[in-house]
Coordinates of N, CA and C in Angstrom, one line a residue:
X1 N -11.5 29.2 18.3 CA -11.9 27.7 18.5 C -11.0 27.0 19.2
X2 N -11.2 26.4 20.5 CA -10.1 25.7 21.4 C -10.4 24.0 21.2
X3 N -9.3 23.6 20.4 CA -9.4 22.3 19.8 C -9.4 21.0 20.7
X4 N -9.8 20.2 20.7 CA -10.2 19.0 21.5 C -9.4 17.4 21.3
X5 N -9.0 17.8 20.0 CA -8.5 16.5 19.6 C -6.9 16.7 19.7
X6 N -6.1 15.5 20.0 CA -4.7 15.6 20.1 C -4.2 16.1 18.9
X7 N -3.0 17.0 18.5 CA -2.6 16.9 17.7 C -1.5 15.9 17.2
X8 N -1.6 15.3 16.1 CA -0.4 14.5 15.8 C 0.0 14.7 14.6
X9 N 1.6 14.5 14.7 CA 2.3 14.9 13.6 C 2.3 13.7 12.5
X10 N 1.6 13.8 11.6 CA 1.3 12.8 10.4 C 2.2 12.8 9.4
X11 N 3.1 13.7 9.3 CA 3.8 14.1 8.3 C 5.1 13.4 8.9
X12 N 5.0 13.0 10.2 CA 6.5 12.4 10.8 C 6.1 10.7 10.8
X13 N 5.0 10.0 10.4 CA 4.3 8.8 10.4 C 5.0 8.2 9.1
X14 N 5.6 7.2 9.3 CA 6.3 6.4 8.3 C 5.1 6.0 7.5
X15 N 5.5 5.8 6.1 CA 4.5 5.2 5.1 C 3.5 3.9 5.3
X16 N 4.9 2.8 5.9 CA 4.1 1.8 6.4 C 3.3 1.5 7.5
X17 N 3.3 2.7 8.3 CA 2.4 2.9 9.5 C 1.3 3.6 8.9
X18 N 0.9 4.1 7.9 CA -0.2 4.7 7.7 C -1.1 3.9 7.4
X19 N -1.1 2.5 6.9 CA -2.7 1.6 6.9 C -3.3 1.4 8.1
X20 N -2.5 1.2 9.3 CA -2.7 0.8 10.3 C -3.5 2.1 11.2
X21 N -2.9 3.3 11.1 CA -3.6 4.7 11.7 C -5.0 4.8 10.8
X22 N -4.6 4.9 9.4 CA -5.9 5.3 8.7 C -7.1 4.0 9.0
X23 N -6.9 2.7 8.8 CA -7.8 2.1 9.0 C -8.8 1.8 10.6
X24 N -7.6 2.6 11.6 CA -8.4 2.5 13.0 C -9.1 3.6 13.0
X25 N -8.8 4.9 12.1 CA -9.7 6.3 12.4 C -10.9 5.7 11.6
X26 N -10.8 5.2 10.6 CA -12.1 4.9 9.8 C -13.0 4.1 10.6
X27 N -12.4 3.0 11.5 CA -13.4 2.2 12.4 C -14.0 2.6 13.3
X28 N -12.9 3.9 13.7 CA -13.5 4.3 15.2 C -14.8 5.2 14.6
X29 N -14.7 5.9 13.5 CA -15.5 6.9 13.0 C -17.1 6.2 12.6
X30 N -16.5 5.0 12.0 CA -17.7 4.5 11.7 C -18.6 3.9 12.8
X31 N -17.8 3.5 13.9 CA -18.8 2.9 15.3 C -19.7 3.8 15.4
X32 N -19.4 5.2 15.8 CA -20.1 6.3 15.9 C -21.3 7.1 14.8
X33 N -20.9 6.6 13.5 CA -21.7 6.8 12.8 C -22.0 8.4 12.2
X34 N -20.9 8.5 11.1 CA -20.4 9.6 10.6 C -21.6 10.3 9.8
X35 N -22.7 9.5 9.6 CA -23.8 10.7 9.2 C -24.6 11.3 10.0
X36 N -24.9 10.6 11.3 CA -25.2 11.1 12.5 C -24.9 12.1 13.0
X37 N -23.5 12.2 13.1 CA -22.4 13.4 13.4 C -22.4 14.5 12.5
X38 N -22.7 14.1 11.4 CA -22.6 15.6 10.4 C -21.0 15.3 9.9
X39 N -20.5 14.3 9.7 CA -19.0 14.4 9.2 C -18.8 13.2 8.0
X40 N -20.0 13.0 7.3 CA -20.0 11.7 6.7 C -19.1 12.3 5.3
X41 N -19.4 13.4 5.0 CA -18.3 14.2 3.8 C -16.7 13.8 3.7
X42 N -16.4 14.3 4.7 CA -15.0 13.9 4.8 C -14.5 12.6 5.3
X43 N -15.2 12.0 6.0 CA -15.3 10.5 5.9 C -15.2 9.6 4.9
X44 N -16.0 10.0 4.1 CA -16.2 9.5 2.7 C -14.7 9.7 1.6
X45 N -14.6 10.9 2.1 CA -13.0 11.2 1.2 C -12.0 10.6 1.3
X46 N -12.1 10.2 3.0 CA -10.8 9.4 3.2 C -11.1 8.1 2.8
X47 N -12.4 7.5 3.0 CA -12.5 6.2 2.7 C -12.1 5.7 1.2
X48 N -12.4 6.8 0.7 CA -12.2 6.5 -1.0 C -10.7 6.3 -1.3
X49 N -9.7 6.9 -0.2 CA -8.4 6.7 -0.6 C -7.8 5.6 -0.3
X50 N -8.9 4.5 0.4 CA -8.6 3.3 1.0 C -7.5 2.5 0.1
X51 N -7.9 2.6 -1.0 CA -6.8 1.7 -2.0 C -5.5 2.1 -2.3
X52 N -5.1 3.0 -1.7 CA -4.1 3.9 -1.7 C -3.1 3.2 -0.9
X53 N -3.6 2.5 0.3 CA -2.6 1.8 1.1 C -2.0 0.8 0.6
X54 N -2.5 0.3 -0.5 CA -1.5 -0.6 -1.2 C -0.1 -0.6 -1.5
X55 N -0.2 0.9 -1.6 CA 1.1 1.7 -2.5 C 1.7 1.8 -1.0
X56 N 1.5 2.0 -0.1 CA 2.4 2.4 1.4 C 2.7 1.0 2.1
X57 N 1.8 0.1 2.0 CA 2.1 -1.0 2.7 C 3.2 -2.1 1.9
X58 N 3.2 -2.0 0.6 CA 4.4 -3.2 0.0 C 5.2 -1.8 -0.7
X59 N 6.4 -2.8 -1.1 CA 7.4 -2.2 -1.7 C 6.9 -2.5 -3.3
X60 N 6.5 -1.0 -4.1 CA 5.6 -1.5 -5.2 C 6.7 -1.7 -6.2
X61 N 6.5 -2.6 -7.0 CA 7.5 -2.9 -8.4 C 7.1 -2.8 -9.4
X62 N 6.1 -1.8 -9.4 CA 5.2 -2.1 -10.7 C 4.0 -3.0 -11.1
X63 N 4.4 -4.1 -10.7 CA 3.5 -5.2 -10.9 C 3.4 -6.2 -9.6
X64 N 2.8 -5.7 -8.3 CA 3.1 -6.5 -7.0 C 1.9 -7.8 -6.9
X65 N 2.5 -8.6 -7.1 CA 1.9 -10.2 -6.9 C 2.3 -11.1 -5.8
X66 N 1.5 -11.5 -5.3 CA 2.0 -12.5 -4.0 C 2.3 -14.1 -4.5
X67 N 3.1 -14.5 -3.5 CA 3.4 -15.8 -4.0 C 2.2 -16.9 -4.3
X68 N 1.0 -16.8 -3.6 CA 0.1 -17.6 -4.1 C -0.5 -17.2 -5.5
X69 N -0.1 -15.9 -5.9 CA -0.8 -15.6 -7.3 C 0.3 -16.4 -8.1
X70 N 1.6 -16.2 -7.8 CA 2.6 -16.7 -8.8 C 2.2 -18.2 -8.9
X71 N 2.0 -19.2 -7.6 CA 1.9 -20.5 -7.7 C 0.4 -21.1 -8.5
X72 N -0.7 -19.9 -8.6 CA -1.7 -20.2 -9.2 C -1.4 -20.2 -10.7
X73 N -0.6 -19.1 -11.0 CA -0.1 -19.2 -12.3 C 0.3 -20.4 -12.9
X74 N 1.5 -20.8 -11.8 CA 2.2 -22.3 -12.4 C 1.2 -23.7 -12.6
X75 N 0.2 -23.4 -11.4 CA -0.8 -24.2 -11.6 C -1.8 -24.4 -12.8
X76 N -2.0 -23.2 -12.9 CA -2.9 -23.1 -14.4 C -1.9 -23.7 -15.8
X77 N -1.1 -23.2 -15.5 CA -0.2 -23.6 -16.6 C 0.1 -25.3 -16.8
X78 N 0.1 -26.0 -15.6 CA 0.4 -27.4 -15.5 C -1.0 -28.0 -15.9
X79 N -2.1 -27.2 -15.7 CA -3.6 -28.0 -15.6 C -3.8 -27.8 -17.1
X80 N -3.0 -26.7 -17.9 CA -3.4 -26.7 -19.5 C -2.9 -27.5 -20.2
X81 N -1.6 -27.9 -19.7 CA -0.7 -29.1 -20.3 C -1.5 -30.0 -20.1
X82 N -2.0 -30.7 -19.3 CA -2.6 -32.0 -18.7 C -4.0 -31.9 -19.6
X83 N -4.7 -30.8 -19.5 CA -6.1 -30.7 -20.7 C -5.5 -31.3 -21.9
X84 N -4.7 -30.7 -22.6 CA -3.8 -31.0 -23.8 C -3.6 -32.4 -24.2
X85 N -2.9 -32.7 -22.9 CA -2.4 -34.0 -22.8 C -3.6 -35.2 -23.1
X86 N -4.8 -35.0 -22.4 CA -6.0 -35.6 -22.3 C -6.3 -35.5 -23.8
X87 N -6.6 -34.7 -24.2 CA -7.1 -34.3 -25.7 C -6.0 -35.2 -26.7
X88 N -5.0 -35.3 -26.5 CA -4.2 -36.5 -27.5 C -4.4 -37.5 -26.9
X89 N -4.8 -37.9 -25.9 CA -5.0 -39.4 -25.1 C -6.3 -39.8 -25.9
X90 N -7.6 -39.0 -25.9 CA -8.6 -39.3 -26.5 C -8.5 -39.5 -27.9
X91 N -8.0 -38.5 -28.7 CA -7.9 -38.6 -30.0 C -6.9 -40.1 -30.3
X92 N -6.2 -40.5 -29.5 CA -4.9 -41.7 -29.9 C -5.7 -42.8 -29.6
X93 N -6.8 -42.8 -28.4 CA -7.5 -43.7 -28.0 C -8.7 -44.3 -28.9
X94 N -9.2 -43.4 -29.3 CA -10.2 -43.7 -30.4 C -11.0 -44.4 -30.1
X95 N -11.8 -44.3 -29.0 CA -12.9 -45.1 -28.3 C -14.2 -44.8 -29.1
X96 N -14.7 -46.0 -29.5 CA -16.1 -45.8 -30.2 C -17.2 -45.4 -29.5
X97 N -17.3 -45.6 -28.2 CA -18.7 -45.3 -27.3 C -18.8 -44.2 -27.3
X98 N -17.2 -43.2 -27.3 CA -17.0 -41.8 -27.0 C -17.1 -41.3 -28.4
X99 N -17.1 -41.7 -29.0 CA -16.2 -41.0 -30.7 C -17.2 -39.7 -30.8
X100 N -18.6 -39.9 -30.6 CA -19.5 -38.6 -30.8 C -19.2 -37.6 -30.3
X101 N -18.8 -37.6 -28.6 CA -18.6 -36.8 -27.7 C -16.7 -36.1 -28.2
X102 N -15.9 -36.9 -28.3 CA -15.0 -36.8 -28.7 C -14.8 -35.7 -30.3
X103 N -15.9 -36.1 -30.9 CA -15.8 -35.3 -32.4 C -16.4 -33.8 -32.1
X104 N -16.9 -34.0 -30.8 CA -17.6 -32.6 -30.7 C -16.6 -32.1 -29.5
X105 N -16.2 -32.5 -28.5 CA -15.3 -31.3 -27.8 C -13.7 -31.3 -28.0
X106 N -13.3 -32.6 -28.6 CA -11.9 -32.1 -28.8 C -11.5 -30.8 -29.8
X107 N -12.2 -30.6 -30.7 CA -12.0 -29.4 -31.8 C -12.3 -28.2 -31.2
X108 N -13.2 -28.3 -30.4 CA -13.7 -27.4 -29.6 C -12.5 -26.4 -28.8
X109 N -12.1 -27.5 -27.9 CA -11.3 -26.9 -26.7 C -9.7 -26.9 -27.4
X110 N -9.3 -27.4 -28.4 CA -8.0 -27.3 -29.4 C -8.4 -25.9 -29.7
X111 N -9.4 -25.5 -30.2 CA -9.5 -24.2 -31.0 C -9.1 -22.9 -29.8
X112 N -9.3 -23.1 -28.6 CA -9.0 -22.4 -27.5 C -7.8 -22.6 -26.7
X113 N -7.1 -23.9 -26.9 CA -6.3 -24.3 -26.2 C -4.9 -24.5 -26.7
X114 N -4.8 -24.9 -28.0 CA -3.7 -25.1 -29.0 C -2.8 -24.0 -28.9
X115 N -1.4 -24.6 -28.6 CA -0.4 -23.7 -28.6 C -0.5 -22.4 -27.5
X116 N -1.5 -22.4 -26.7 CA -1.4 -21.7 -25.4 C -0.4 -21.6 -24.6
X117 N 0.2 -22.8 -24.1 CA 1.1 -22.7 -23.1 C 2.5 -21.9 -23.5
X118 N 2.6 -21.4 -24.9 CA 3.4 -20.9 -25.4 C 3.0 -19.1 -25.4
X119 N 2.0 -18.9 -25.1 CA 1.7 -17.7 -24.9 C 1.6 -16.8 -23.8
X120 N 1.8 -15.2 -23.7 CA 1.8 -14.6 -22.6 C 0.7 -14.9 -21.5
X121 N 1.1 -14.4 -20.1 CA 0.2 -14.3 -19.1 C -1.0 -13.8 -19.6
X122 N -1.3 -12.8 -20.3 CA -2.3 -11.9 -20.6 C -3.1 -12.9 -21.4
X123 N -2.3 -13.5 -22.9 CA -3.1 -14.0 -23.7 C -3.8 -15.4 -23.3
X124 N -3.0 -15.9 -22.0 CA -3.7 -17.4 -21.5 C -4.8 -16.9 -20.8
X125 N -4.7 -15.6 -20.1 CA -5.9 -15.1 -19.3 C -7.0 -15.2 -20.3
X126 N -7.0 -14.1 -21.3 CA -7.9 -14.1 -22.2 C -8.6 -15.1 -22.9
X127 N -7.7 -16.0 -23.3 CA -8.4 -17.4 -24.0 C -9.0 -18.4 -22.9
X128 N -8.5 -18.2 -21.9 CA -9.1 -19.1 -20.8 C -10.6 -18.3 -20.2
X129 N -10.4 -17.3 -20.3 CA -11.8 -16.5 -19.7 C -12.7 -16.8 -20.8
X130 N -12.2 -16.8 -22.2 CA -13.4 -16.8 -23.3 C -13.8 -18.1 -23.5
X131 N -13.0 -19.3 -23.3 CA -13.4 -20.5 -23.2 C -14.7 -20.9 -22.1
X132 N -14.4 -20.3 -20.6 CA -14.8 -20.4 -19.8 C -16.7 -19.9 -19.9
X133 N -16.3 -18.9 -20.5 CA -17.8 -18.0 -20.8 C -18.7 -18.6 -21.9
X134 N -18.0 -19.1 -23.0 CA -18.6 -19.7 -23.9 C -19.1 -21.0 -23.4
X135 N -18.6 -21.5 -22.4 CA -19.2 -23.2 -22.0 C -20.3 -22.8 -21.2
X136 N -20.5 -21.4 -20.7 CA -21.6 -21.3 -19.8 C -23.1 -21.5 -20.6
X137 N -23.8 -22.4 -20.2 CA -25.1 -22.5 -20.8 C -25.3 -23.5 -22.2
X138 N -23.8 -23.9 -22.4 CA -23.5 -24.8 -23.7 C -23.8 -26.4 -23.2
X139 N -25.0 -26.8 -23.1 CA -25.4 -28.1 -22.4 C -24.9 -29.4 -23.3
X140 N -24.9 -29.1 -24.8 CA -24.4 -30.4 -25.3 C -22.8 -30.5 -25.2
X141 N -21.9 -29.3 -25.5 CA -20.8 -29.2 -24.7 C -20.3 -29.6 -23.5
X142 N -21.2 -29.3 -22.4 CA -20.9 -29.9 -21.0 C -20.9 -31.2 -20.7
X143 N -22.2 -31.8 -21.7 CA -22.4 -33.5 -21.6 C -21.2 -33.9 -22.1
X144 N -20.6 -33.6 -23.3 CA -19.7 -34.1 -24.0 C -18.6 -34.2 -23.0
X145 N -18.2 -33.2 -22.6 CA -16.7 -32.7 -21.7 C -17.0 -33.8 -20.4
X146 N -18.3 -34.0 -19.9 CA -18.7 -35.1 -18.7 C -18.3 -36.5 -18.9
X147 N -19.0 -36.8 -20.4 CA -18.4 -38.0 -20.8 C -17.1 -38.5 -20.6
X148 N -16.3 -37.7 -21.5 CA -15.0 -37.8 -22.1 C -14.1 -37.5 -20.5
X149 N -14.8 -37.2 -19.7 CA -14.0 -37.1 -18.0 C -13.1 -35.8 -17.9
X150 N -13.5 -34.9 -18.7 CA -13.1 -33.6 -18.7 C -13.3 -32.3 -17.8
X151 N -14.5 -33.0 -17.3 CA -15.2 -31.9 -16.9 C -14.3 -31.4 -15.4
X152 N -13.8 -32.4 -14.5 CA -13.0 -32.1 -13.4 C -12.0 -31.2 -13.7
X153 N -11.3 -31.2 -15.2 CA -10.0 -30.4 -15.3 C -10.9 -28.9 -15.6
X154 N -11.8 -28.9 -16.2 CA -12.4 -27.7 -16.8 C -12.8 -26.7 -15.3
X155 N -13.5 -27.8 -14.4 CA -13.8 -27.1 -13.1 C -12.5 -26.3 -12.4
X156 N -11.8 -27.0 -12.4 CA -10.3 -26.9 -11.8 C -9.6 -25.5 -12.4
X157 N -9.8 -25.7 -13.5 CA -9.3 -24.2 -14.5 C -10.2 -22.9 -14.2
X158 N -11.4 -23.4 -13.9 CA -12.5 -22.3 -13.6 C -12.1 -21.8 -12.2
X159 N -11.7 -22.4 -11.4 CA -11.3 -22.1 -9.9 C -10.4 -21.2 -10.1
X160 N -9.4 -22.0 -10.5 CA -7.9 -21.2 -10.5 C -8.3 -19.7 -11.5
X161 N -8.9 -19.5 -12.5 CA -8.9 -18.4 -13.4 C -9.7 -17.4 -12.6
X162 N -10.9 -17.8 -11.9 CA -11.9 -16.9 -11.1 C -10.6 -16.3 -10.1
X163 N -10.0 -17.0 -9.4 CA -9.1 -16.4 -8.1 C -8.1 -15.5 -9.1
X164 N -7.5 -15.4 -10.0 CA -6.4 -14.8 -10.7 C -7.3 -13.7 -11.1
X165 N -8.8 -13.6 -11.4 CA -9.2 -12.7 -12.2 C -9.4 -11.7 -10.8
X166 N -9.7 -12.1 -10.0 CA -9.7 -11.2 -8.8 C -8.9 -10.7 -8.2
X167 N -7.3 -11.0 -8.4 CA -6.4 -10.4 -8.1 C -6.0 -9.0 -9.1
X168 N -6.1 -9.8 -10.2 CA -6.2 -8.8 -11.4 C -6.8 -7.6 -11.3
X169 N -8.1 -7.7 -10.7 CA -9.0 -6.9 -10.8 C -8.8 -5.5 -9.5
X170 N -8.1 -6.3 -8.3 CA -7.8 -5.3 -7.3 C -6.4 -4.9 -8.1
X171 N -5.8 -5.5 -8.5 CA -4.1 -4.9 -9.2 C -4.8 -3.4 -10.0
X172 N -5.8 -3.6 -10.8 CA -6.2 -2.6 -12.0 C -6.7 -1.3 -10.9
X173 N -7.4 -1.7 -9.8 CA -8.0 -0.8 -8.9 C -6.9 0.4 -8.4
X174 N -6.2 -0.4 -7.8 CA -4.9 0.2 -7.2 C -4.1 0.9 -8.2
X175 N -4.2 0.6 -9.5 CA -3.4 1.3 -10.5 C -4.0 2.7 -10.9
X176 N -5.3 2.1 -11.1 CA -6.6 3.4 -11.5 C -6.4 4.5 -10.3
X177 N -6.4 4.1 -8.9 CA -6.1 5.2 -8.0 C -4.9 6.1 -8.3
X178 N -3.8 5.0 -8.4 CA -2.4 5.9 -8.7 C -2.5 6.7 -9.6
X179 N -2.9 6.4 -10.7 CA -3.2 7.1 -12.0 C -4.4 8.4 -11.9
X180 N -5.3 8.2 -11.1 CA -6.1 9.1 -11.0 C -5.8 10.5 -9.8
X181 N -4.9 10.2 -8.8 CA -4.1 10.9 -8.2 C -2.7 11.5 -9.1
X182 N -2.5 11.2 -9.9 CA -1.2 11.6 -10.8 C -0.2 11.2 -9.8
X183 N 0.7 12.6 -9.9 CA 1.9 12.8 -9.3 C 1.9 12.8 -7.7
X184 N 0.5 13.1 -7.1 CA 0.2 13.3 -5.9 C 0.8 12.1 -5.0
X185 N 1.8 12.4 -4.2 CA 2.1 11.3 -3.3 C 1.1 10.5 -2.3
X186 N 0.9 9.3 -2.3 CA -0.3 8.6 -1.7 C -0.1 8.9 -0.1
X187 N 1.3 8.9 0.4 CA 1.3 9.5 2.0 C 0.9 11.0 2.1
X188 N 1.0 11.7 1.1 CA 0.2 12.9 1.4 C -0.9 13.1 1.0
X189 N -1.7 12.8 0.1 CA -3.0 12.4 -0.1 C -3.8 12.3 1.2
X190 N -3.5 11.0 1.7 CA -4.0 10.7 3.0 C -3.7 11.4 4.0
X191 N -2.5 11.7 4.5 CA -2.3 12.9 5.7 C -3.3 14.0 5.4
X192 N -3.7 14.6 4.3 CA -4.2 15.9 3.9 C -6.1 14.8 4.5
X193 N -6.3 14.3 4.0 CA -7.5 13.5 4.1 C -7.7 13.4 5.7
X194 N -6.9 12.8 6.2 CA -7.0 12.4 7.9 C -7.0 14.1 8.5
X195 N -6.1 15.0 8.0 CA -6.4 16.1 8.5 C -7.9 16.6 8.6
X196 N -8.1 16.8 7.0 CA -9.5 17.2 6.9 C -10.7 16.7 7.8
X197 N -10.5 15.7 7.8 CA -11.5 14.8 8.7 C -11.6 15.3 10.1
X198 N -10.2 15.4 10.7 CA -10.3 15.4 11.9 C -11.0 17.2 12.4
X199 N -10.2 17.9 11.4 CA -10.6 19.5 11.4 C -12.3 19.3 11.6
X200 N -12.9 18.2 10.3 CA -14.4 18.6 10.4 C -14.8 18.3 11.7
X201 N -14.4 17.2 12.3 CA -14.8 16.9 13.6 C -15.1 18.1 14.7
X202 N -13.7 18.6 14.7 CA -13.6 19.9 15.6 C -14.9 21.1 15.3
X203 N -14.9 21.2 13.7 CA -16.1 22.1 13.4 C -17.6 21.7 13.8
X204 N -17.8 20.4 13.7 CA -18.9 19.9 13.8 C -19.6 19.9 15.0
X205 N -18.4 19.7 16.0 CA -18.6 19.6 17.3 C -19.0 21.6 18.1
X206 N -18.6 22.3 17.4 CA -18.8 23.6 17.6 C -20.3 23.9 17.1
X207 N -20.5 23.4 15.8 CA -21.8 23.7 14.9 C -23.1 23.1 15.5
X208 N -22.8 21.8 15.9 CA -24.0 20.8 16.2 C -23.9 20.7 18.0
X209 N -24.5 21.4 18.6 CA -24.0 21.4 20.3 C -25.0 20.3 20.8
X210 N -26.0 20.4 19.8 CA -27.0 19.3 20.4 C -26.3 17.7 20.4
X211 N -25.1 17.6 19.6 CA -24.8 16.2 19.7 C -23.6 16.1 20.4
X212 N -23.5 14.9 21.1 CA -22.3 14.4 21.7 C -21.1 14.1 20.9
X213 N -20.0 14.6 20.7 CA -18.9 14.2 20.3 C -17.9 13.7 20.9
X214 N -18.0 13.8 22.2 CA -17.0 13.2 23.2 C -16.6 12.0 23.0
X215 N -17.4 11.0 23.3 CA -17.1 9.7 23.0 C -16.1 9.3 21.8
X216 N -16.4 10.2 20.8 CA -15.8 9.9 19.5 C -14.5 10.4 19.8
X217 N -14.4 11.5 20.1 CA -13.2 12.2 20.3 C -12.3 11.5 21.6
X218 N -13.1 11.1 22.6 CA -11.8 10.3 23.3 C -11.3 9.2 22.9
X219 N -11.9 8.4 22.0 CA -11.6 7.4 21.5 C -10.3 7.6 20.5
X220 N -10.6 8.7 19.5 CA -9.5 9.1 18.7 C -8.7 9.5 19.2
X221 N -8.5 10.4 20.6 CA -7.4 10.8 21.3 C -6.6 9.7 21.6
X222 N -7.1 8.5 22.6 CA -6.5 7.5 22.9 C -5.4 6.9 21.5
X223 N -6.0 7.0 20.4 CA -5.4 6.5 19.0 C -4.0 7.4 18.7
X224 N -4.4 8.6 18.8 CA -3.7 9.9 18.1 C -2.6 10.2 19.3
X225 N -2.7 9.9 20.4 CA -1.9 10.2 21.8 C -0.5 9.2 21.6
X226 N -1.1 7.8 21.6 CA 0.1 6.8 21.2 C 0.7 6.8 20.1
X227 N 0.1 7.4 19.0 CA 1.0 7.5 17.8 C 1.9 8.6 17.8
X228 N 1.4 9.8 18.6 CA 2.1 10.9 18.8 C 3.6 10.5 20.0
X229 N 3.3 9.7 20.7 CA 4.1 9.3 21.7 C 5.3 8.3 21.0
X230 N 4.8 7.5 19.9 CA 6.0 6.9 19.0 C 6.8 7.8 18.3
X231 N 6.0 8.6 17.8 CA 6.9 9.8 17.0 C 7.9 10.5 18.1
X232 N 7.5 11.0 19.0 CA 8.6 11.5 20.0 C 9.5 10.8 20.5
X233 N 9.2 9.3 20.6 CA 10.1 8.6 21.0 C 11.2 8.0 19.9
X234 N 10.6 8.2 19.0 CA 11.6 8.1 17.5 C 12.4 9.1 17.5
X235 N 11.7 10.5 17.6 CA 12.8 11.5 17.5 C 13.8 11.6 18.7
X236 N 13.7 11.4 19.7 CA 14.5 11.0 20.9 C 15.6 10.3 20.7
X237 N 15.0 9.0 20.3 CA 16.2 8.1 20.3 C 17.2 8.5 18.9
X238 N 16.6 9.1 18.0 CA 17.4 9.7 16.8 C 18.5 10.4 17.4
X239 N 17.9 11.8 18.2 CA 19.0 12.8 18.7 C 19.9 11.7 19.7
X240 N 19.4 10.9 20.4 CA 20.4 10.5 21.3 C 21.6 9.7 20.6
X241 N 21.2 9.0 19.4 CA 22.0 8.3 18.7 C 23.1 9.4 18.2
X242 N 22.5 10.5 17.4 CA 23.5 11.4 16.6 C 24.3 12.1 17.7
X243 N 23.7 12.4 18.8 CA 24.6 12.9 20.0 C 25.6 12.0 20.4
X244 N 25.6 10.4 20.5 CA 26.2 9.4 20.8 C 27.7 9.3 20.0
X245 N 27.1 9.6 18.4 CA 28.1 9.6 17.3 C 29.0 10.9 17.4
X246 N 28.3 12.1 17.9 CA 29.0 13.0 17.9 C 30.2 12.8 19.1
X247 N 29.6 12.7 20.4 CA 30.7 12.2 21.5 C 31.8 11.2 21.3
X248 N 31.4 10.3 20.5 CA 32.2 9.2 20.1 C 33.6 9.6 19.1
X249 N 32.8 10.6 18.2 CA 34.0 11.0 17.2 C 35.2 12.1 17.8
X250 N 34.1 13.0 18.7 CA 34.8 13.9 19.7 C 36.1 13.2 20.6
X251 N 35.7 12.0 21.1 CA 36.7 11.9 22.2 C 37.6 10.7 21.0
X252 N 37.4 10.3 20.2 CA 38.5 9.6 19.0 C 39.4 10.7 18.5
X253 N 38.8 12.0 18.0 CA 39.7 13.2 18.2 C 40.9 13.2 18.9
X254 N 40.2 13.6 20.4 CA 40.8 13.8 21.5 C 42.1 13.1 22.1
X255 N 41.9 11.7 21.6 CA 42.8 10.5 22.1 C 43.8 10.4 21.0
X256 N 43.5 10.8 19.6 CA 44.5 10.7 18.6 C 45.4 11.8 18.7
X257 N 45.0 13.0 19.2 CA 45.7 14.2 19.5 C 46.8 14.0 20.7
X258 N 45.9 13.4 21.4 CA 47.0 13.1 23.0 C 48.1 12.1 22.3
X259 N 47.8 11.2 21.6 CA 48.6 10.4 21.4 C 49.7 10.7 20.4
X260 N 49.6 11.9 19.7 CA 50.6 12.3 19.0 C 51.3 13.0 19.7

């Protein structure tokens, strides 16, 4: 079988470059409909590895978190302190017109939040999530919080917590994919999946002669050619650099010998 796809040395592609290449390949193939072209199986196998790109795109330190996430953690801590401070103010003020609401809401919130500022991140998350869950549909408590002016604090806390939960879910997904693949290197897994997908296109082209694979192949070849050129240029630069070092070293030795 004469291959029509450009051969690209994926093993020479740097880890940090894989996200761009893999996403480009997926985008191109999706545009031409992998189901219609009878290559959906290998396409899906590559697509399933997409979470592994996080391991290649960042320097993984066991707990990759963004600056925004760190800022949200600090803001949540400040908000929790503010809520506890507001509870103390409500207790100290002892306003008669809101006494009924205070008697209902203050002990309720303290049961979740007392001592929370000294707890670990995971404990804080668990207690806040439980508080927010229990508040859903609790109309008497919601009304009491509103009268006491605490609704805006709880709403802000909910916003922060939902955003942090999303980041944590994404992190767990990345870690679960890593565990699923055990000791298989992420780069190796993606390299194999891309190679298998490209091979499936070659085979499908031969098997399904009634389908036109050339638009897909031509676009993939543009991508693969550019990446192969990048690899060749990198190899050439490295060889030239090594040759220059060798020439410089030899020149230095000759000069030293002449001086002696």
